[in-house]
Amino acid sequence: MPIIHLQHPAGALDATRKAALAQRLTDVLLTMEGGAKTHGGLAFASVIFTEVPAGDWWVGGKSDATFVTAPGQFLARVSIPEGYMNQAHKSEVHQGVNDAIVKTMDGPPSAHQGASILVILDEVPEGNWGARGQTISLAGIAETVGLPKDGERFGWVRDYFDAKARQYAAAGYPADAGGLLPDARKP
């Protein structure tokens, strides 16, 4: 259930570029989901654009482009489920979002190209996603998008949450504290 919130200066994206960028970012989201180009995967892949009015985005104490490099200012906040990605996967997301923006804006190449594109991954703790008025577990998301629970990717997820369950138990957290897969193995 990844979501990309992309902030950009007003006027930076016309309708054609916005549509192209939305498709490229959707491809990044589907890759994040393990290539889940299923109906469920597509239904979870959301890209939200927000224009920032002129004079409301300051870099280096200035509201002009003095400290901005090509292809311009962009802030992408990518919401992902906690425990879904190791560091290599996170680095792929940083690179994928950057590449999608650079390709869409097709500016002239430069040594600092993309330096003004910021990508922040916001990990949402297990138990904090919801839809239809119900909590959605990472295991439920995997099932919906068609990610096999016996594959390498979900094996890493299970190892992550098993380690977290051991930490919670060792620290004396209440059994219903949340933040664990519903079927997390107990230590």
PDB file of N, CA, C and O in Angstrom, residues 59-102:
ATOM      1  N   VAL A  59      14.744  27.729  -0.261  1.00  0.00           N
ATOM      2  CA  VAL A  59      15.949  26.894  -0.188  1.00  0.00           C
ATOM      3  C   VAL A  59      17.127  27.821   0.054  1.00  0.00           C
ATOM      4  O   VAL A  59      17.317  28.795  -0.677  1.00  0.00           O
ATOM      5  N   GLY A  60      17.885  27.544   1.094  1.00  0.00           N
ATOM      6  CA  GLY A  60      19.043  28.390   1.400  1.00  0.00           C
ATOM      7  C   GLY A  60      18.670  29.811   1.745  1.00  0.00           C
ATOM      8  O   GLY A  60      19.448  30.732   1.514  1.00  0.00           O
ATOM      9  N   GLY A  61      17.453  30.001   2.285  1.00  0.00           N
ATOM     10  CA  GLY A  61      17.006  31.337   2.660  1.00  0.00           C
ATOM     11  C   GLY A  61      16.496  32.172   1.504  1.00  0.00           C
ATOM     12  O   GLY A  61      16.262  33.369   1.658  1.00  0.00           O
ATOM     13  N   LYS A  62      16.331  31.544   0.351  1.00  0.00           N
ATOM     14  CA  LYS A  62      15.843  32.278  -0.829  1.00  0.00           C
ATOM     15  C   LYS A  62      14.663  31.537  -1.443  1.00  0.00           C
ATOM     16  O   LYS A  62      14.606  30.314  -1.439  1.00  0.00           O
ATOM     17  N   SER A  63      13.725  32.307  -2.008  1.00  0.00           N
ATOM     18  CA  SER A  63      12.562  31.690  -2.653  1.00  0.00           C
ATOM     19  C   SER A  63      12.728  31.600  -4.168  1.00  0.00           C
ATOM     20  O   SER A  63      11.808  31.196  -4.869  1.00  0.00           O
ATOM     21  N   ASP A  64      13.909  31.944  -4.676  1.00  0.00           N
ATOM     22  CA  ASP A  64      14.164  31.801  -6.111  1.00  0.00           C
ATOM     23  C   ASP A  64      14.988  30.521  -6.333  1.00  0.00           C
ATOM     24  O   ASP A  64      15.109  29.692  -5.443  1.00  0.00           O
ATOM     25  N   ALA A  65      15.560  30.377  -7.492  1.00  0.00           N
ATOM     26  CA  ALA A  65      16.284  29.145  -7.838  1.00  0.00           C
ATOM     27  C   ALA A  65      17.790  29.221  -7.584  1.00  0.00           C
ATOM     28  O   ALA A  65      18.547  28.400  -8.099  1.00  0.00           O
ATOM     29  N   THR A  66      18.226  30.159  -6.748  1.00  0.00           N
ATOM     30  CA  THR A  66      19.653  30.331  -6.498  1.00  0.00           C
ATOM     31  C   THR A  66      20.337  29.023  -6.110  1.00  0.00           C
ATOM     32  O   THR A  66      21.426  28.714  -6.595  1.00  0.00           O
ATOM     33  N   PHE A  67      19.715  28.229  -5.243  1.00  0.00           N
ATOM     34  CA  PHE A  67      20.336  27.004  -4.751  1.00  0.00           C
ATOM     35  C   PHE A  67      19.651  25.744  -5.276  1.00  0.00           C
ATOM     36  O   PHE A  67      19.813  24.665  -4.716  1.00  0.00           O
ATOM     37  N   VAL A  68      18.885  25.873  -6.343  1.00  0.00           N
ATOM     38  CA  VAL A  68      18.135  24.754  -6.905  1.00  0.00           C
ATOM     39  C   VAL A  68      18.847  24.252  -8.156  1.00  0.00           C
ATOM     40  O   VAL A  68      19.233  25.039  -9.010  1.00  0.00           O
ATOM     41  N   THR A  69      19.019  22.920  -8.238  1.00  0.00           N
ATOM     42  CA  THR A  69      19.643  22.333  -9.421  1.00  0.00           C
ATOM     43  C   THR A  69      18.589  21.687 -10.316  1.00  0.00           C
ATOM     44  O   THR A  69      17.474  21.392  -9.876  1.00  0.00           O
ATOM     45  N   ALA A  70      18.956  21.464 -11.563  1.00  0.00           N
ATOM     46  CA  ALA A  70      18.044  20.828 -12.523  1.00  0.00           C
ATOM     47  C   ALA A  70      17.722  19.410 -12.052  1.00  0.00           C
ATOM     48  O   ALA A  70      18.556  18.751 -11.449  1.00  0.00           O
ATOM     49  N   PRO A  71      16.511  18.960 -12.254  1.00  0.00           N
ATOM     50  CA  PRO A  71      15.428  19.569 -13.011  1.00  0.00           C
ATOM     51  C   PRO A  71      14.492  20.422 -12.171  1.00  0.00           C
ATOM     52  O   PRO A  71      13.406  20.765 -12.627  1.00  0.00           O
ATOM     53  N   GLY A  72      14.870  20.795 -10.954  1.00  0.00           N
ATOM     54  CA  GLY A  72      14.026  21.645 -10.124  1.00  0.00           C
ATOM     55  C   GLY A  72      13.740  21.036  -8.775  1.00  0.00           C
ATOM     56  O   GLY A  72      14.227  19.964  -8.439  1.00  0.00           O
ATOM     57  N   GLN A  73      12.943  21.762  -7.990  1.00  0.00           N
ATOM     58  CA  GLN A  73      12.598  21.342  -6.633  1.00  0.00           C
ATOM     59  C   GLN A  73      11.468  20.329  -6.655  1.00  0.00           C
ATOM     60  O   GLN A  73      10.419  20.575  -7.235  1.00  0.00           O
ATOM     61  N   PHE A  74      11.684  19.230  -5.963  1.00  0.00           N
ATOM     62  CA  PHE A  74      10.651  18.219  -5.773  1.00  0.00           C
ATOM     63  C   PHE A  74      10.875  17.580  -4.407  1.00  0.00           C
ATOM     64  O   PHE A  74      12.009  17.327  -4.030  1.00  0.00           O
ATOM     65  N   LEU A  75       9.792  17.339  -3.704  1.00  0.00           N
ATOM     66  CA  LEU A  75       9.861  16.623  -2.434  1.00  0.00           C
ATOM     67  C   LEU A  75       8.883  15.466  -2.527  1.00  0.00           C
ATOM     68  O   LEU A  75       7.664  15.665  -2.627  1.00  0.00           O
ATOM     69  N   ALA A  76       9.417  14.256  -2.525  1.00  0.00           N
ATOM     70  CA  ALA A  76       8.592  13.049  -2.588  1.00  0.00           C
ATOM     71  C   ALA A  76       8.620  12.378  -1.226  1.00  0.00           C
ATOM     72  O   ALA A  76       9.678  12.006  -0.735  1.00  0.00           O
ATOM     73  N   ARG A  77       7.447  12.252  -0.625  1.00  0.00           N
ATOM     74  CA  ARG A  77       7.300  11.498   0.619  1.00  0.00           C
ATOM     75  C   ARG A  77       6.617  10.194   0.248  1.00  0.00           C
ATOM     76  O   ARG A  77       5.494  10.202  -0.255  1.00  0.00           O
ATOM     77  N   VAL A  78       7.339   9.108   0.459  1.00  0.00           N
ATOM     78  CA  VAL A  78       6.854   7.791   0.076  1.00  0.00           C
ATOM     79  C   VAL A  78       6.460   7.044   1.346  1.00  0.00           C
ATOM     80  O   VAL A  78       7.310   6.755   2.186  1.00  0.00           O
ATOM     81  N   SER A  79       5.173   6.779   1.499  1.00  0.00           N
ATOM     82  CA  SER A  79       4.678   6.032   2.657  1.00  0.00           C
ATOM     83  C   SER A  79       4.743   4.551   2.336  1.00  0.00           C
ATOM     84  O   SER A  79       4.207   4.100   1.316  1.00  0.00           O
ATOM     85  N   ILE A  80       5.429   3.811   3.203  1.00  0.00           N
ATOM     86  CA  ILE A  80       5.586   2.370   3.021  1.00  0.00           C
ATOM     87  C   ILE A  80       5.306   1.672   4.343  1.00  0.00           C
ATOM     88  O   ILE A  80       5.482   2.261   5.410  1.00  0.00           O
ATOM     89  N   PRO A  81       4.874   0.416   4.285  1.00  0.00           N
ATOM     90  CA  PRO A  81       4.694  -0.329   5.532  1.00  0.00           C
ATOM     91  C   PRO A  81       6.039  -0.600   6.203  1.00  0.00           C
ATOM     92  O   PRO A  81       7.015  -0.951   5.533  1.00  0.00           O
ATOM     93  N   GLU A  82       6.086  -0.423   7.498  1.00  0.00           N
ATOM     94  CA  GLU A  82       7.290  -0.743   8.270  1.00  0.00           C
ATOM     95  C   GLU A  82       7.666  -2.208   8.059  1.00  0.00           C
ATOM     96  O   GLU A  82       6.803  -3.081   7.981  1.00  0.00           O
ATOM     97  N   GLY A  83       8.952  -2.446   7.961  1.00  0.00           N
ATOM     98  CA  GLY A  83       9.442  -3.814   7.874  1.00  0.00           C
ATOM     99  C   GLY A  83       9.301  -4.451   6.518  1.00  0.00           C
ATOM    100  O   GLY A  83       9.542  -5.640   6.357  1.00  0.00           O
ATOM    101  N   TYR A  84       8.930  -3.671   5.510  1.00  0.00           N
ATOM    102  CA  TYR A  84       8.699  -4.236   4.191  1.00  0.00           C
ATOM    103  C   TYR A  84       9.939  -4.191   3.313  1.00  0.00           C
ATOM    104  O   TYR A  84      10.031  -4.899   2.331  1.00  0.00           O
ATOM    105  N   MET A  85      10.897  -3.322   3.672  1.00  0.00           N
ATOM    106  CA  MET A  85      12.058  -3.135   2.804  1.00  0.00           C
ATOM    107  C   MET A  85      13.350  -3.157   3.590  1.00  0.00           C
ATOM    108  O   MET A  85      13.461  -2.508   4.630  1.00  0.00           O
ATOM    109  N   ASN A  86      14.329  -3.878   3.048  1.00  0.00           N
ATOM    110  CA  ASN A  86      15.672  -3.771   3.602  1.00  0.00           C
ATOM    111  C   ASN A  86      16.327  -2.522   3.002  1.00  0.00           C
ATOM    112  O   ASN A  86      15.711  -1.824   2.193  1.00  0.00           O
ATOM    113  N   GLN A  87      17.563  -2.233   3.381  1.00  0.00           N
ATOM    114  CA  GLN A  87      18.195  -0.999   2.921  1.00  0.00           C
ATOM    115  C   GLN A  87      18.391  -0.983   1.405  1.00  0.00           C
ATOM    116  O   GLN A  87      18.256   0.065   0.776  1.00  0.00           O
ATOM    117  N   ALA A  88      18.679  -2.114   0.807  1.00  0.00           N
ATOM    118  CA  ALA A  88      18.841  -2.155  -0.655  1.00  0.00           C
ATOM    119  C   ALA A  88      17.537  -1.777  -1.351  1.00  0.00           C
ATOM    120  O   ALA A  88      17.551  -1.016  -2.333  1.00  0.00           O
ATOM    121  N   HIS A  89      16.399  -2.290  -0.849  1.00  0.00           N
ATOM    122  CA  HIS A  89      15.109  -1.931  -1.442  1.00  0.00           C
ATOM    123  C   HIS A  89      14.833  -0.435  -1.287  1.00  0.00           C
ATOM    124  O   HIS A  89      14.325   0.214  -2.202  1.00  0.00           O
ATOM    125  N   LYS A  90      15.169   0.108  -0.123  1.00  0.00           N
ATOM    126  CA  LYS A  90      14.950   1.542   0.102  1.00  0.00           C
ATOM    127  C   LYS A  90      15.788   2.376  -0.865  1.00  0.00           C
ATOM    128  O   LYS A  90      15.309   3.369  -1.421  1.00  0.00           O
ATOM    129  N   SER A  91      17.035   1.967  -1.071  1.00  0.00           N
ATOM    130  CA  SER A  91      17.900   2.688  -2.014  1.00  0.00           C
ATOM    131  C   SER A  91      17.343   2.623  -3.424  1.00  0.00           C
ATOM    132  O   SER A  91      17.438   3.598  -4.180  1.00  0.00           O
ATOM    133  N   GLU A  92      16.741   1.486  -3.808  1.00  0.00           N
ATOM    134  CA  GLU A  92      16.101   1.371  -5.123  1.00  0.00           C
ATOM    135  C   GLU A  92      14.951   2.364  -5.261  1.00  0.00           C
ATOM    136  O   GLU A  92      14.757   2.946  -6.337  1.00  0.00           O
ATOM    137  N   VAL A  93      14.202   2.573  -4.182  1.00  0.00           N
ATOM    138  CA  VAL A  93      13.093   3.529  -4.219  1.00  0.00           C
ATOM    139  C   VAL A  93      13.634   4.948  -4.386  1.00  0.00           C
ATOM    140  O   VAL A  93      13.129   5.722  -5.211  1.00  0.00           O
ATOM    141  N   HIS A  94      14.666   5.306  -3.608  1.00  0.00           N
ATOM    142  CA  HIS A  94      15.266   6.637  -3.744  1.00  0.00           C
ATOM    143  C   HIS A  94      15.695   6.867  -5.192  1.00  0.00           C
ATOM    144  O   HIS A  94      15.387   7.911  -5.783  1.00  0.00           O
ATOM    145  N   GLN A  95      16.389   5.897  -5.769  1.00  0.00           N
ATOM    146  CA  GLN A  95      16.877   6.029  -7.143  1.00  0.00           C
ATOM    147  C   GLN A  95      15.720   6.048  -8.142  1.00  0.00           C
ATOM    148  O   GLN A  95      15.711   6.849  -9.076  1.00  0.00           O
ATOM    149  N   GLY A  96      14.729   5.179  -7.952  1.00  0.00           N
ATOM    150  CA  GLY A  96      13.604   5.103  -8.880  1.00  0.00           C
ATOM    151  C   GLY A  96      12.794   6.385  -8.940  1.00  0.00           C
ATOM    152  O   GLY A  96      12.404   6.836 -10.027  1.00  0.00           O
ATOM    153  N   VAL A  97      12.516   6.983  -7.784  1.00  0.00           N
ATOM    154  CA  VAL A  97      11.761   8.243  -7.759  1.00  0.00           C
ATOM    155  C   VAL A  97      12.578   9.348  -8.418  1.00  0.00           C
ATOM    156  O   VAL A  97      12.066  10.109  -9.246  1.00  0.00           O
ATOM    157  N   ASN A  98      13.862   9.429  -8.072  1.00  0.00           N
ATOM    158  CA  ASN A  98      14.735  10.442  -8.668  1.00  0.00           C
ATOM    159  C   ASN A  98      14.762  10.283 -10.192  1.00  0.00           C
ATOM    160  O   ASN A  98      14.582  11.259 -10.927  1.00  0.00           O
ATOM    161  N   ASP A  99      14.971   9.058 -10.667  1.00  0.00           N
ATOM    162  CA  ASP A  99      15.041   8.819 -12.112  1.00  0.00           C
ATOM    163  C   ASP A  99      13.731   9.170 -12.809  1.00  0.00           C
ATOM    164  O   ASP A  99      13.740   9.730 -13.909  1.00  0.00           O
ATOM    165  N   ALA A 100      12.607   8.845 -12.181  1.00  0.00           N
ATOM    166  CA  ALA A 100      11.300   9.153 -12.780  1.00  0.00           C
ATOM    167  C   ALA A 100      11.131  10.651 -12.985  1.00  0.00           C
ATOM    168  O   ALA A 100      10.668  11.100 -14.041  1.00  0.00           O
ATOM    169  N   ILE A 101      11.536  11.431 -12.001  1.00  0.00           N
ATOM    170  CA  ILE A 101      11.406  12.888 -12.105  1.00  0.00           C
ATOM    171  C   ILE A 101      12.372  13.445 -13.138  1.00  0.00           C
ATOM    172  O   ILE A 101      11.990  14.240 -14.007  1.00  0.00           O
ATOM    173  N   VAL A 102      13.629  13.003 -13.087  1.00  0.00           N
ATOM    174  CA  VAL A 102      14.634  13.492 -14.039  1.00  0.00           C
ATOM    175  C   VAL A 102      14.210  13.181 -15.477  1.00  0.00           C
ATOM    176  O   VAL A 102      14.259  14.042 -16.354  1.00  0.00           O
TER     177      VAL A 102
END
